[in-house]
Short mmCIF file of C-alpha atoms in Angstrom, two decimals:
data_model
loop_
_atom_site.label_atom_id
_atom_site.label_comp_id
_atom_site.label_asym_id
_atom_site.label_seq_id
_atom_site.Cartn_x
_atom_site.Cartn_y
_atom_site.Cartn_z
CA THR A 1 127.22 83.89 127.96
CA PRO A 2 125.56 80.42 129.24
CA GLU A 3 121.59 80.86 129.20
CA PRO A 4 119.98 78.99 131.24
CA GLY A 5 117.86 75.70 129.85
CA GLY A 6 120.14 76.75 126.74
CA LEU A 7 121.15 74.54 124.14
CA GLY A 8 123.45 71.38 125.29
CA TRP A 9 126.86 71.09 123.17
CA TYR A 10 124.70 67.76 121.91
CA ASP A 11 122.00 70.05 120.70
CA LEU A 12 124.13 72.56 119.45
CA LEU A 13 126.59 70.03 116.88
CA ASP A 14 122.95 68.34 116.02
CA LEU A 15 122.00 71.57 115.15
CA LEU A 16 124.93 72.09 112.69
CA GLU A 17 124.41 69.49 111.74
CA GLN A 18 121.32 70.31 110.08
CA VAL A 19 121.89 73.37 108.65
CA ILE A 20 125.12 72.69 106.97
CA SER A 21 123.39 69.32 105.65
CA GLY A 22 122.80 69.41 101.82
CA ARG A 23 125.42 72.45 101.37
CA THR A 24 128.74 73.63 100.39
CA VAL A 25 130.97 75.12 103.60
CA LEU A 26 133.18 77.65 102.62
CA GLY A 27 134.25 78.85 106.28
CA LEU A 28 132.96 79.24 109.50
CA ASP A 29 133.34 82.22 112.18
CA VAL A 30 133.16 80.98 115.72
CA VAL A 31 132.30 84.51 117.43
CA GLU A 32 132.09 85.78 120.91
CA LEU A 33 134.94 83.93 122.46
CA CYS A 34 135.32 86.37 125.41
CA PRO A 35 138.20 84.73 126.99
CA GLN A 36 139.15 84.26 130.98
CA PRO A 37 142.96 84.94 132.42
CA HIS A 38 142.61 82.75 135.14
CA SER A 39 140.21 80.14 133.33
CA ARG A 40 140.73 78.35 129.60
CA SER A 41 136.91 75.83 129.38
CA ALA A 42 135.67 78.72 126.94
CA ASP A 43 139.73 78.51 124.64
CA PHE A 44 138.97 74.82 125.04
CA VAL A 45 135.21 74.32 124.38
CA ALA A 46 136.13 76.86 121.32
CA ALA A 47 138.39 74.75 119.29
CA ARG A 48 137.03 72.12 120.05
CA LEU A 49 133.63 73.08 117.82
CA ILE A 50 135.93 74.30 115.19
CA TYR A 51 137.56 70.50 114.73
CA LYS A 52 134.73 68.59 115.09
CA LEU A 53 132.59 71.14 113.12
CA MET A 54 135.58 70.57 110.25
CA GLY A 55 135.04 66.86 110.87
CA LEU A 56 130.83 67.12 110.40
CA ILE A 57 131.87 69.47 107.50
CA VAL A 58 134.52 66.49 105.47
CA LYS A 59 132.18 64.01 106.18
CA LEU A 60 128.93 65.19 104.95
CA SER A 61 131.31 65.84 101.92
CA ARG A 62 132.84 62.88 101.86
CA ASN A 63 128.46 61.27 102.07
CA ARG A 64 127.96 63.98 98.74
CA GLU A 65 130.69 62.05 96.54
CA VAL A 66 129.85 58.78 97.39
CA ASP A 67 125.99 59.48 97.53
CA ALA A 68 126.94 61.05 93.13
CA THR A 69 128.94 58.42 92.26
CA ASN A 70 126.36 55.93 93.28
CA HIS A 71 123.64 57.88 91.22
CA GLY A 72 125.97 57.77 88.43
CA LYS A 73 126.47 54.34 88.95
CA GLU A 74 122.58 53.60 88.54
CA GLU A 75 122.15 56.24 85.46
CA GLU A 76 124.67 53.70 83.63
CA GLN A 77 123.14 51.27 84.03
CA LYS A 78 119.51 52.28 83.66
CA GLY A 79 121.21 52.99 80.76
CA ARG A 80 123.49 49.80 79.53
CA SER A 81 119.55 47.51 79.91
#
């Protein structure tokens, strides 16, 4: 249910990025969708949110992998010094 003065789209995406950052996400669920027979906007927003979250999860997990790889290389170089 939309709330006056509630979170906007980009506010929500920023919040969710902060929540999942540094964590391993195993699954997600979108609840409280109430489709309307004459309007598909709620369906579209829910689908777009899931799509954005999937992309964000992949991006953040790749960043963690790169950080871990770089950290391993730094440790290896320290050992050689």
